[in-house]
XYZ file of C-alpha atoms in Angstrom:
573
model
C -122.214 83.697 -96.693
C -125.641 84.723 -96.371
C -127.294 87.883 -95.666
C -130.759 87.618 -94.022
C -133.959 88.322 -93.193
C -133.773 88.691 -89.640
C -136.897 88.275 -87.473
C -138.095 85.794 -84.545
C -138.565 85.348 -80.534
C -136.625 84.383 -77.841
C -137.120 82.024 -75.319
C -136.049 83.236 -71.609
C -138.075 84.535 -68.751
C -136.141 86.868 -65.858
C -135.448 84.968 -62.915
C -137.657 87.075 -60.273
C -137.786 84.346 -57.292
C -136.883 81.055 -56.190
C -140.062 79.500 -56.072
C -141.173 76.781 -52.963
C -138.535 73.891 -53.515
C -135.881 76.999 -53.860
C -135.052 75.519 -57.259
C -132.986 78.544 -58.919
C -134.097 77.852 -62.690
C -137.607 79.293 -62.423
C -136.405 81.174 -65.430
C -139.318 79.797 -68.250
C -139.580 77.561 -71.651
C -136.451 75.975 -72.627
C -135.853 75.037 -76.376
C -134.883 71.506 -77.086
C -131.344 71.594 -78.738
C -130.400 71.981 -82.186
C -129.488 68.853 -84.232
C -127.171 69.704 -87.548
C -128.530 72.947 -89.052
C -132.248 72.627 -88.067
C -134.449 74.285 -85.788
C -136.990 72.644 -83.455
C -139.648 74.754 -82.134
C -141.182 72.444 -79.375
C -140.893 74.150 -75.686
C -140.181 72.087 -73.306
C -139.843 73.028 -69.128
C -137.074 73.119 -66.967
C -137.839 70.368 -63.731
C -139.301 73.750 -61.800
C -142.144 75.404 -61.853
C -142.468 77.969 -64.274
C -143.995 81.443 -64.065
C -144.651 81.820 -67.716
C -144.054 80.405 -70.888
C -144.977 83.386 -73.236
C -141.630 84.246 -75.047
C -140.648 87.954 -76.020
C -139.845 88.553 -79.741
C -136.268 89.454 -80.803
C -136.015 92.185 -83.410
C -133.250 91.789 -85.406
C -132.185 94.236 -88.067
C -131.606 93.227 -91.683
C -128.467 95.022 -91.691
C -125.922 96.740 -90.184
C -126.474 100.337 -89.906
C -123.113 102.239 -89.409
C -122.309 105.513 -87.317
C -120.515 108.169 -88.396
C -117.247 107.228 -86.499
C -117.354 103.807 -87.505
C -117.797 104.936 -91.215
C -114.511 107.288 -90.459
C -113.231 104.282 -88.705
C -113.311 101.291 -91.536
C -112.708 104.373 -94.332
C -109.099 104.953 -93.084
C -108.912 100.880 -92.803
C -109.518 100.364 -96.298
C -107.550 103.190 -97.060
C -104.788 101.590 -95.672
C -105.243 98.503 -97.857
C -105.627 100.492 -100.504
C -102.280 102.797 -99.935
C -99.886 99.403 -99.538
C -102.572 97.378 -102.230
C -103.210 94.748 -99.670
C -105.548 91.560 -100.666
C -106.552 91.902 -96.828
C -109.940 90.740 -95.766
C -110.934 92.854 -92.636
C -114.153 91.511 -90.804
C -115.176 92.791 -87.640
C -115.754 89.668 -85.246
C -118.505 88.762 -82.562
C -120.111 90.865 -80.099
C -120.141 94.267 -82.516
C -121.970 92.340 -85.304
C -124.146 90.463 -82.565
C -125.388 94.069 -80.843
C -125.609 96.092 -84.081
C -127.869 93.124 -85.175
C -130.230 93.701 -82.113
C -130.062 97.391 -82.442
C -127.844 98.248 -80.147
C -124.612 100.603 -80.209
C -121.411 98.862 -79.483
C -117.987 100.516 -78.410
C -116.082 96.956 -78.659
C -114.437 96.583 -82.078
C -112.523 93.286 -82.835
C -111.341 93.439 -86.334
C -110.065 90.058 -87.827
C -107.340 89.376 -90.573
C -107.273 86.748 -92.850
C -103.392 87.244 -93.937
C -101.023 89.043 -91.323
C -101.253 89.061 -87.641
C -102.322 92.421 -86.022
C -99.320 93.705 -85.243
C -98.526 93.748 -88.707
C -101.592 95.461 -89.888
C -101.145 97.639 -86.830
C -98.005 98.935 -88.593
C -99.812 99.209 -91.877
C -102.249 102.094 -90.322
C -100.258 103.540 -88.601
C -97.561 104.395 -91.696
C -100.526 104.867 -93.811
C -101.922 107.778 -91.143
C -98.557 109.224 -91.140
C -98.405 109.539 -95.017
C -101.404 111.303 -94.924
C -100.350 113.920 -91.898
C -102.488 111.887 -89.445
C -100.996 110.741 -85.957
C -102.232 106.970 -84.419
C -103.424 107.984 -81.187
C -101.756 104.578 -79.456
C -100.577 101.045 -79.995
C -100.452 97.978 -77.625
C -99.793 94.425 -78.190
C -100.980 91.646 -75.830
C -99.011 88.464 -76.211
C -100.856 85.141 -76.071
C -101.186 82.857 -73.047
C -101.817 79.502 -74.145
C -101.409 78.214 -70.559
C -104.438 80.534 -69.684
C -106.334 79.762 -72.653
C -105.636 82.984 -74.888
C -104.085 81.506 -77.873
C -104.051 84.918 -80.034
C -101.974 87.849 -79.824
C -103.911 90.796 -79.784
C -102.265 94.118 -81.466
C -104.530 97.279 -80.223
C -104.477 100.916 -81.446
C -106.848 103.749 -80.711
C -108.899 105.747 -84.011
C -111.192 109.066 -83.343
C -110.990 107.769 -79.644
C -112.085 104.416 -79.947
C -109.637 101.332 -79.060
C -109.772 98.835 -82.055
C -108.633 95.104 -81.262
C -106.924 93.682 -84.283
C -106.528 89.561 -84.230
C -106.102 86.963 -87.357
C -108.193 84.423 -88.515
C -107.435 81.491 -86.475
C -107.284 77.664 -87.289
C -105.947 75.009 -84.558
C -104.571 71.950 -84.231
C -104.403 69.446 -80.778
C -102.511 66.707 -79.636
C -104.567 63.982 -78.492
C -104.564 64.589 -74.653
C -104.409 68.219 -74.571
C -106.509 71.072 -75.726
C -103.807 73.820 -75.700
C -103.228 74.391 -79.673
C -99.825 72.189 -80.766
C -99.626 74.859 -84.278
C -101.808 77.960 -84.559
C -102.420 78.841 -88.510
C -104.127 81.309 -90.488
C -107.515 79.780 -91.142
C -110.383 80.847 -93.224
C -113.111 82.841 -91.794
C -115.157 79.702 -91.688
C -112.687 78.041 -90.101
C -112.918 80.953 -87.144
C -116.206 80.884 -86.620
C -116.378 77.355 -85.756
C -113.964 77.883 -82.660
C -115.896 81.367 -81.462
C -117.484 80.536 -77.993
C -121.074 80.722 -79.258
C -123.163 80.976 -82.775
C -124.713 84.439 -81.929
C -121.415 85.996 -81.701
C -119.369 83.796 -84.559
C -120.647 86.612 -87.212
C -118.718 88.520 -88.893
C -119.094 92.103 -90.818
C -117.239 92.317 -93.757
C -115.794 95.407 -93.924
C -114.659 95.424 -97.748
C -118.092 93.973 -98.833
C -120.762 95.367 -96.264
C -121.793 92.411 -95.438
C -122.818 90.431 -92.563
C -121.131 86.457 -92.788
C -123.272 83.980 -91.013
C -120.967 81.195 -91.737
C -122.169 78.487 -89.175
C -124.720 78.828 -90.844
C -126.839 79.253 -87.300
C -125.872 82.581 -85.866
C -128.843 84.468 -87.008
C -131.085 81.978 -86.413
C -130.045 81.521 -82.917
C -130.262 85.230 -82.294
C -133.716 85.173 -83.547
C -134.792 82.382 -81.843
C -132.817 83.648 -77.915
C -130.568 80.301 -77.776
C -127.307 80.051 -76.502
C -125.101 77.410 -78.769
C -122.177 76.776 -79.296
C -120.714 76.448 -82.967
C -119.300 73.053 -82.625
C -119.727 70.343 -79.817
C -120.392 72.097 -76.835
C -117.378 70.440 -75.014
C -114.734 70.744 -77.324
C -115.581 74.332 -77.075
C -115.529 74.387 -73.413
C -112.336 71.977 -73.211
C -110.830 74.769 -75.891
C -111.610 77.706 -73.223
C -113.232 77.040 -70.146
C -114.386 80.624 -69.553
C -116.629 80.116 -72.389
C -118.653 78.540 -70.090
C -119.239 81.449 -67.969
C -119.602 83.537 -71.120
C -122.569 81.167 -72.224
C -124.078 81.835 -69.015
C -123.329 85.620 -69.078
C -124.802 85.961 -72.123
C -127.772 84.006 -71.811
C -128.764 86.237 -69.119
C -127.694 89.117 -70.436
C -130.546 88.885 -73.275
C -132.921 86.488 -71.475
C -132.080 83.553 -73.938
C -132.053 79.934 -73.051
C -129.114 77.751 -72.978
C -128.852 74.744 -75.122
C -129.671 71.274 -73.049
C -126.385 69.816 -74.661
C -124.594 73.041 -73.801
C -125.498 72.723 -69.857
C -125.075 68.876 -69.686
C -120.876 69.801 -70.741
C -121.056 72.912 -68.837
C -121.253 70.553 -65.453
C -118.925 67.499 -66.643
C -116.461 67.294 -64.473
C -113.808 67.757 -67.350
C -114.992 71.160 -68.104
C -115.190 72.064 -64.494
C -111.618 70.875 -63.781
C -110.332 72.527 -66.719
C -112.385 76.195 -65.683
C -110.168 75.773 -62.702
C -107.045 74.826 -63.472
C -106.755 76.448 -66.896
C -108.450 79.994 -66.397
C -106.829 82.797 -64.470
C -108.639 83.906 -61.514
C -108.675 87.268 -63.165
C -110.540 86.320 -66.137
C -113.706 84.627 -63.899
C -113.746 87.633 -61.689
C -114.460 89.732 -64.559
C -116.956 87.823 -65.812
C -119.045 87.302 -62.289
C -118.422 90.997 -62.117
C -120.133 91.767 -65.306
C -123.188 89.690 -64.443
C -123.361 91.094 -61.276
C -123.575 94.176 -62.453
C -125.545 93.504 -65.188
C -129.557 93.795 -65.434
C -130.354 90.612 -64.658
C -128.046 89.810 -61.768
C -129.651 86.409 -60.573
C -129.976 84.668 -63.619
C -126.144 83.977 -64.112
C -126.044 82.785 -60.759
C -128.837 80.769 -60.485
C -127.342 79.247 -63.386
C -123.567 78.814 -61.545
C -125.326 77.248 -58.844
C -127.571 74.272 -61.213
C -124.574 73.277 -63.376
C -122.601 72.688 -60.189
C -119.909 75.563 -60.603
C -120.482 77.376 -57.678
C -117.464 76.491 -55.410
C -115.176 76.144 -58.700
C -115.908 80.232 -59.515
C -116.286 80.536 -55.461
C -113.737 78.465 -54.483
C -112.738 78.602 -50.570
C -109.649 77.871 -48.463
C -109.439 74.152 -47.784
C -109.228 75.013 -43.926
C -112.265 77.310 -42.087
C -114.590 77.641 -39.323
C -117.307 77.279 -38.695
C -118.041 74.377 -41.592
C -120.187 75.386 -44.073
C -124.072 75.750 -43.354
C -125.940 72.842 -44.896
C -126.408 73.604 -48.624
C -124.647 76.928 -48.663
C -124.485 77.578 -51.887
C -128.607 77.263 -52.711
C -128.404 79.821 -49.623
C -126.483 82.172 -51.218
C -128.460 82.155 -54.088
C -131.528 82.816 -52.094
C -130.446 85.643 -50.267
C -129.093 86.931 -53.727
C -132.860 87.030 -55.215
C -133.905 88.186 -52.053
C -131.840 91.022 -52.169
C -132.359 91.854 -55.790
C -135.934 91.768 -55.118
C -135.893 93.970 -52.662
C -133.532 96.670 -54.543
C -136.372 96.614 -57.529
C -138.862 97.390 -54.938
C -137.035 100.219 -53.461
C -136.172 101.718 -56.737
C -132.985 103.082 -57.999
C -133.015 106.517 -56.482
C -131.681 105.603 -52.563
C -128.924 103.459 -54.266
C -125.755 104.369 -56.914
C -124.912 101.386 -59.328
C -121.929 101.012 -57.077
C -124.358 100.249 -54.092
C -126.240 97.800 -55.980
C -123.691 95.716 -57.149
C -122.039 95.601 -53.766
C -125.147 94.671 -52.132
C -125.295 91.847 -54.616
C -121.987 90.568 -53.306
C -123.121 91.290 -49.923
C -126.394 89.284 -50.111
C -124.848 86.410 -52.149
C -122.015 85.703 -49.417
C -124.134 86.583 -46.192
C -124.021 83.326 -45.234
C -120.156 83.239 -45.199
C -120.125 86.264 -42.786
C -119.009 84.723 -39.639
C -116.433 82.431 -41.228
C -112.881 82.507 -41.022
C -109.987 80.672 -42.281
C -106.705 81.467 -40.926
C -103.230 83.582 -43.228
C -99.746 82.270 -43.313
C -98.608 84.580 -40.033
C -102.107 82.495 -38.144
C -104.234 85.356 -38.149
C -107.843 84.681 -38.899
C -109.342 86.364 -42.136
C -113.207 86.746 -42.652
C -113.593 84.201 -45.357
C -115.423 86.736 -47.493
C -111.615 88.541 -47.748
C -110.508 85.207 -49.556
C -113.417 84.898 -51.670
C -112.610 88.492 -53.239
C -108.802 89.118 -53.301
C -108.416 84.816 -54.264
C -111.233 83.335 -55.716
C -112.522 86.560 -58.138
C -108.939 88.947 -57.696
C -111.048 92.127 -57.375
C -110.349 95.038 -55.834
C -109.260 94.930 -51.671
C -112.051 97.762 -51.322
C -114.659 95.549 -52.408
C -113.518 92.912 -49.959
C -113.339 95.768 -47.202
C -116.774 97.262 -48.087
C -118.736 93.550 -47.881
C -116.873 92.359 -44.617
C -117.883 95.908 -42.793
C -121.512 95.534 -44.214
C -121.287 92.426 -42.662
C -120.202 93.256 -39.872
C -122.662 96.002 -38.782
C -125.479 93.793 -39.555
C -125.675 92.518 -36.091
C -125.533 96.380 -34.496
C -128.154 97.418 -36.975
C -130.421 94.584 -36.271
C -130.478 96.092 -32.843
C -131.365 99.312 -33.651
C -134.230 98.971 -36.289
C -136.749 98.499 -34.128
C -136.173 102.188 -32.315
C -135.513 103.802 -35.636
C -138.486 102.224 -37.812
C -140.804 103.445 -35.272
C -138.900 106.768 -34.237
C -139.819 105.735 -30.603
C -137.188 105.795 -27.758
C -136.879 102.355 -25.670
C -134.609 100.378 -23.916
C -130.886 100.533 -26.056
C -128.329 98.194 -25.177
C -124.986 100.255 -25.531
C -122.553 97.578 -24.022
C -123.615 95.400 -27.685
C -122.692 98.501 -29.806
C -119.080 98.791 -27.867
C -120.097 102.168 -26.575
C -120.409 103.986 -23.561
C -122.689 106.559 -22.904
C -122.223 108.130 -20.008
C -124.112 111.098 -18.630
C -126.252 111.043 -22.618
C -130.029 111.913 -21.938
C -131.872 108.771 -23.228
C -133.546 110.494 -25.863
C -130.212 110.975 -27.296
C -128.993 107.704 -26.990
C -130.731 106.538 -30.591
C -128.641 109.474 -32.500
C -125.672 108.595 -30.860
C -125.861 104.730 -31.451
C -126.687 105.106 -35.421
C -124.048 107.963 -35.944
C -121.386 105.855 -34.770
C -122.284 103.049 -36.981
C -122.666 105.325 -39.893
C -119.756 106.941 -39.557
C -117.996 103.030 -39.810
C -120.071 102.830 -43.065
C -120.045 105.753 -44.276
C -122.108 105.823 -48.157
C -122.864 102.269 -47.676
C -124.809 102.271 -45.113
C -128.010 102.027 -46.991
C -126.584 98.999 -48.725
C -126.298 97.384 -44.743
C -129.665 98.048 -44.000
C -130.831 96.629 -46.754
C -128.837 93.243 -46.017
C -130.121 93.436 -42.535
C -133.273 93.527 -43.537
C -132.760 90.257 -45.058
C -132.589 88.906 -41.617
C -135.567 91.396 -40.202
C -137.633 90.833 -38.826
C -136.369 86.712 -39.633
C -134.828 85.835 -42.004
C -136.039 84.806 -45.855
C -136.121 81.763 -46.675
C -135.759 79.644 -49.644
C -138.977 77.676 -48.804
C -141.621 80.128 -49.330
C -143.597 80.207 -52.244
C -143.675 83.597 -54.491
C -146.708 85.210 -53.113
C -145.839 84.852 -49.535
C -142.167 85.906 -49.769
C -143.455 89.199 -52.102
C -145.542 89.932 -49.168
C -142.317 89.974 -47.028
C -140.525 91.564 -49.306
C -143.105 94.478 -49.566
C -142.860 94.891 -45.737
C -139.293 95.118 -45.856
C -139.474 98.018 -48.332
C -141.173 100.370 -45.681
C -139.190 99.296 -43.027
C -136.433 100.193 -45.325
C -138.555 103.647 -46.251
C -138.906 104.090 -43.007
C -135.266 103.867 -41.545
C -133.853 105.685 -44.234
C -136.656 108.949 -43.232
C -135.220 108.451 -39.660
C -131.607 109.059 -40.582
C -132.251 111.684 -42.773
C -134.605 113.332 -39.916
C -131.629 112.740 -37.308
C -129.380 115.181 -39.487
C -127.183 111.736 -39.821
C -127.046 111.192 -43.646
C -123.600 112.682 -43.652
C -122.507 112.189 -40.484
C -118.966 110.882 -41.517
C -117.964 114.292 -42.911
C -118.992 116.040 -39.969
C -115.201 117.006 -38.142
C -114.545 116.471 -34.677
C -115.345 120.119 -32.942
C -111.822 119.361 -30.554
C -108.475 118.613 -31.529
C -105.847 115.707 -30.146
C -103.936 119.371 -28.866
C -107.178 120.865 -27.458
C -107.294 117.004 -25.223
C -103.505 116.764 -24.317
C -104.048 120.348 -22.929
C -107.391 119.610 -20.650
C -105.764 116.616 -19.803
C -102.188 118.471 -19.372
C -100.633 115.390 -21.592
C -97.272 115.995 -23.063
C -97.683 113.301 -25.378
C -100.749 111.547 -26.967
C -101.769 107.805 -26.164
C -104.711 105.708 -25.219
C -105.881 108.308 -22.847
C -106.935 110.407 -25.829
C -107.911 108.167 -27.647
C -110.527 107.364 -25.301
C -111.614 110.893 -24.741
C -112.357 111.429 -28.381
C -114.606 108.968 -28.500
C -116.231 110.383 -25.773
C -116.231 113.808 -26.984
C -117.420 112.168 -30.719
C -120.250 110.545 -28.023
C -121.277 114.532 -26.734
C -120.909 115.687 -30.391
C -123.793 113.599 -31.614
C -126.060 113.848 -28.561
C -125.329 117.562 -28.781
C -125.544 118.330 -32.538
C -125.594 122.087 -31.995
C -123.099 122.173 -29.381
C -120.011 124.277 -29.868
C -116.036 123.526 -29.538
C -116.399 125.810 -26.313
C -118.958 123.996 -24.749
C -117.496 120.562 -25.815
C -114.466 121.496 -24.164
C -116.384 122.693 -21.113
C -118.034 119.313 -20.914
C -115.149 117.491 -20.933
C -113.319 119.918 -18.181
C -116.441 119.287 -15.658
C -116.863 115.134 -16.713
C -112.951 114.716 -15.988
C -113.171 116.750 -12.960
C -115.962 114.323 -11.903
C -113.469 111.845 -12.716
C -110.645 112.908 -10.580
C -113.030 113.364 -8.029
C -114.684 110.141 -7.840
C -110.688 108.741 -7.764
C-alpha cells in the first residue's frame, strides 16, 4: 500500500498534422518501456518526424480530496457496514481514483468488494436506508458475459442522484487454450489490480481507511510520468479483454500520454486482433471510437488505430463492394480526419454544436468510402458508410443517415461555392442539382439552388461545407508537409467564412422551417385534381422553386403564378 508524493511529466504531444510521408504518429517523445518496477527516463522517437519533444508536467495531487456528495455517499456505505457489522473492505476502483488524482471531478463510481458480490451488498444498503427512513432511489444488476469478455456481474443502485457500480474483487483462473475464466474467485485487492486494463487506473481508494492503494506498485508513477501500461504482460491483458486495447489507446489520447513500446507491439499481433474481433461485441468498440471521437483530441486515437494495424478490424466492411477500395484507404481516411479537425480548430467552436463536430469527424474519416456500395439481402445497394455505422460500430441509424446525406451533397455544393464565396452571379448548371428552373430570373437562380440543398441538410449543412471544402478547391493531401497544408487550411477557413456570410445574407440559415405558402388542396384545386399524385408532386416543387426566388411573395401571388405558368402549359399543349 503506499500513499505518495505525487509529482512528474508526461510524455505526449497532440497529433496536429500528418507530416510529408503522411505517417500518423507525429505525436512526440516516446518513453522506452518499463522493465520490473523501474523507471527509465531516456526519450526515444517514434520512426516520424517529430514536432517537439518538450513534455508537459502532470500535476498529481497527494490525496484525494472528497466532495460533499461523495462524503454523504461513502458515510451511508460505512454506515451500512457498520448497521449489519460487516468486515467489508469497500475501495473505489480505477478511473475515479485516476481523475481525482489529476484534479479532476469524476461522476463514475465503481466500488469494489472484497467478500460478497454486489448484489449482495446492494441488498445491504438498501435495508440499511430503509431502517433509517431513507428510500434507495434504484437497483439494477447486469449479469456477466464471459463470451463477450465481461466476466463480473455488476449490481448498480443510485445515492443523492449518482449511479454507484458495485463489483467484487476478482481473481481468475484459465485453461490452457482459452482466456475466458474456467472459475472466477474472490481475490485480494492485489490480486485485482493486476488484471485492471492499465496501471494508471488499477488504484484503488480505500474507503474505510482514506487511502489511496497503489498496489502494482506503478500506478502513480505511470500517471506522473504520462505512460500507458499495462499491469501485467501486455498480451495476457489484451488476450483477457480485447477492448482493452482500444481503451489503452483511448486513454493515451485522452491525456496526451505515450503508450508503452511492448504495449503496441501486442496491440497489433495478430492474436489480439483476432480476438478484438471475434470476442468483443460490436457495441462495446462503437462506444469506445465514439468516445474518442468525441473527445478533445480526436486524431490521436485514430492515428493510433491506423499504425497498430486495427483499422479494418474496428472498421470492418462487407466482404462484397464496389468500387474496390482506393489504394491505401485507410492512411486516407486518416488524412482527411486531421484535415478536417484542423480545419474545425481554425474555424472555432461558435459556427458548430459538439454534435456537428463529431459528425464531421465521421464524415471526414469515411469520405473516401462515399461512393461505395455493397449490396442487402433483398439486392439493393447500400452506401457502404450505412454498414460501417449500423454493423461495424452499432450506432445510431441517424448518424448513418446524417454522414451518407453530407456525403451526398458534397458534389452539389462543390458546384456552387464558387458563386457563393464570391457573391457573384455566373453560369449555374441546374440539370446537375436535379432542378428545374423555369421562368427564375438568373439572379435568383443562386438562392434557389442553395435553399434546396439546405433544406436536404437542414442544421448540418455547415458540417457539408466544411467536408467539401476538403475537396476545394482540390483536394488535401497526405503528402504535403505542415507549413504548406496550414497554408491551405487557412484559405479554406475564409472560404468557409465566406459561404457561411452568404447564406446567412440570402435569409437561408433556416430555410428548412420555412412552410410551403400553398397546400396539396390549394394544387388539386388549380389543377381541378380529385385526387393527389405525381402531378402535385411536381408542382410543389415548382412552387417551393417560386418560393425561394420570391422570398417575399405571398400565398396569393404564388397561386397566381402557378394559374398563369399552367395556363402557359395548356397552351403550349
Amino acid at each position: 500500500m503506499r500513499a505518495s508524493s505525487l509529482n512528474g511529466h508526461s510524455s505526449g504531444l497532440f497529433l496536429r498534422s500528418i507530416v510529408r510521408s503522411c505517417n500518423p504518429l507525429a505525436i512526440g517523445s516516446v518513453w522506452s518501456p518499463l522493465k520490473a518496477r523501474s523507471l527509465t527516463k531516456t526519450a526515444g522517437l517514434l520512426s516520424c518526424k517529430l514536432m517537439s519533444t518538450n513534455t508537459p508536467v502532470v500535476r498529481v495531487k497527494e490525496k484525494i480530496g472528497l466532495t460533499e456528495k461523495e462524503k454523504m455517499i461513502f458515510d451511508r456505505l460505512l454506515a451500512t457496514i457498520r448497521h449489519f457489522d460487516l468486515p467489508t473492505q469497500l475501495r473505489v476502483a480505477g478511473g475515479w481514483v485516476r481523475d481525482k488524482l489529476l484534479g479532476k471531478e469524476c461522476y463514475d463510481i465503481d466500488i469494489a468488494l472484497d467478500d460478497m458480490l454486489g448484489s449482495t451488498f446492494v441488498d445491504k444498503v438498501t435495508q440499511y436506508l430503509a431502517s433509517t427512513g431513507e428510500e434507495a432511489q434504484g437497483q439494477a444488476v447486469i449479469p456477466s458475459n464471459p463470451d463477450q469478455s465481461k466476466h463480473l456481474e455488476t449490481a448498480r443502485m443510485r445515492l443523492y442522484d449518482i449511479w454507484i457500480d458495485f463489483v467484487n474483487l476478482r481473481s481468475e483462473k484459465y485453461s490452457d487454450n482459452s482466456r475466458i475464466p474456467t472459475q472466477m474467485d474472490f481475490g485480494t485487492a492485489e490480486e485485482d489490480a493486476y488484471r485492471r486494463d492499465l496501471t494508471i487506473n488499477s488504484m484503488f481508494y480505500n474507503i474505510n481507511t482514506s487511502l489511496v492503494e497503489d498496489l502494482t506498485g506503478r500506478g502513480i508513477d505511470d500517471l506522473r510520468s504520462g505512460k500507458i501500461v499495462t499491469p501485467l504482460a501486455p498480451k495476457e491483458t489484451f488476450l483477457d479483454d480485447p477492448l482493452r486495447v482500444l481503451r489503452a489507446i483511448r486513454f493515451g489520447a485522452r491525456f496526451s500520454f505515450t503508450l508503452d513500446e511492448e504495449l503496441k507491439r501486442a496491440a497489433a499481433s495478430n492474436d489480439v486482433k483476432d480476438a478484438l474481433a471475434a470476442k468483443i461485441s460490436r457495441e462495446r468498440i462503437g462506444t469506445e471510437v465514439d468516445l474518442m471521437v468525441s473527445g478533445n483530441g480526436p486524431v490521436k486515437p485514430i492515428a493510433y488505430i491506423y499504425e497498430l494495424q486495427l483499422f479494418w478490424v474496428v472498421f470492418s466492411l462487407p466482404h462484397e463492394h464496389e468500387p474496390t477500395l482506393p489504394e491505401e484507404c485507410d492512411r486516407v481516411c486518416l488524412a482527411y480526419m486531421d484535415a478536417a479537425w484542423s480545419l474545425l480548430q481554425l474555424i472555432g467552436s461558435l459556427s458548430l454544436t459538439d454534435e456537428q463536430r463529431r459528425l464531421s469527424l465521421y464524415a471526414a474519416l469515411f469520405f473516401p468510402f462515399r461512393t461505395i456500395t455493397y449490396e442487402d439481402n433483398k439486392g439493393k445497394k447500400i452506401p457502404i458508410v450505412n454498414y460501417v455505422f449500423r454493423n461495424s460500430l452499432k450506432r445510431k441509424a441517424s448518424d448513418a443517415e446524417t454522414v451518407v446525406s453530407v456525403h451526398s451533397a458534397v458534389a452539389r455544393l462543390l458546384s456552387l461555392i464558387p458563386f457563393l464565396e464570391s457573391n457573384v452571379d455566373g453560369e449555374l448548371n441546374e440539370d446537375d442539382m436535379g432542378i428545374e428552373l423555369v421562368d427564375i430570373p438568373a439572379s435568383s437562380k443562386l438562392r434557389v439552388l442553395t435553399g434546396f440543398l439546405l433544406r436536404e441538410l437542414k442544421d448540418f449543412w455547415r458540417v457539408a461545407l466544411l467536408i467539401a471544402l476538403l475537396a476545394y478547391p482540390s483536394p488535401i493531401g497526405c503528402s504535403e508537409d505542415a507549413m504548406f497544408k496550414h497554408t491551405e487550411l487557412d484559405k479554406r477557413k475564409k472560404v468557409f467564412q465566406a459561404v457561411e456570410n452568404a447564406i446567412l445574407k440570402l435569409g437561408l440559415e433556416k430555410i428548412w422551417e420555412v412552410k410551403p405558402l400553398v397546400t396539396g388542396k390549394d394544387i388539386m384545386n388549380v389543377l381541378q385534381l380529385k385526387c393527389g399524385g405525381p402531378l402535385v408532386k411536381e408542382w410543389q416543387q415548382k412552387l417551393l422553386v417560386w418560393q425561394l426566388a420570391t422570398p417575399a411573395g405571398t400565398a396569393d401571388e404564388c397561386l397566381e403564378w402557378m394559374r398563369q405558368t399552367h395556363l402557359k402549359r395548356i397552351k403550349m399543349e
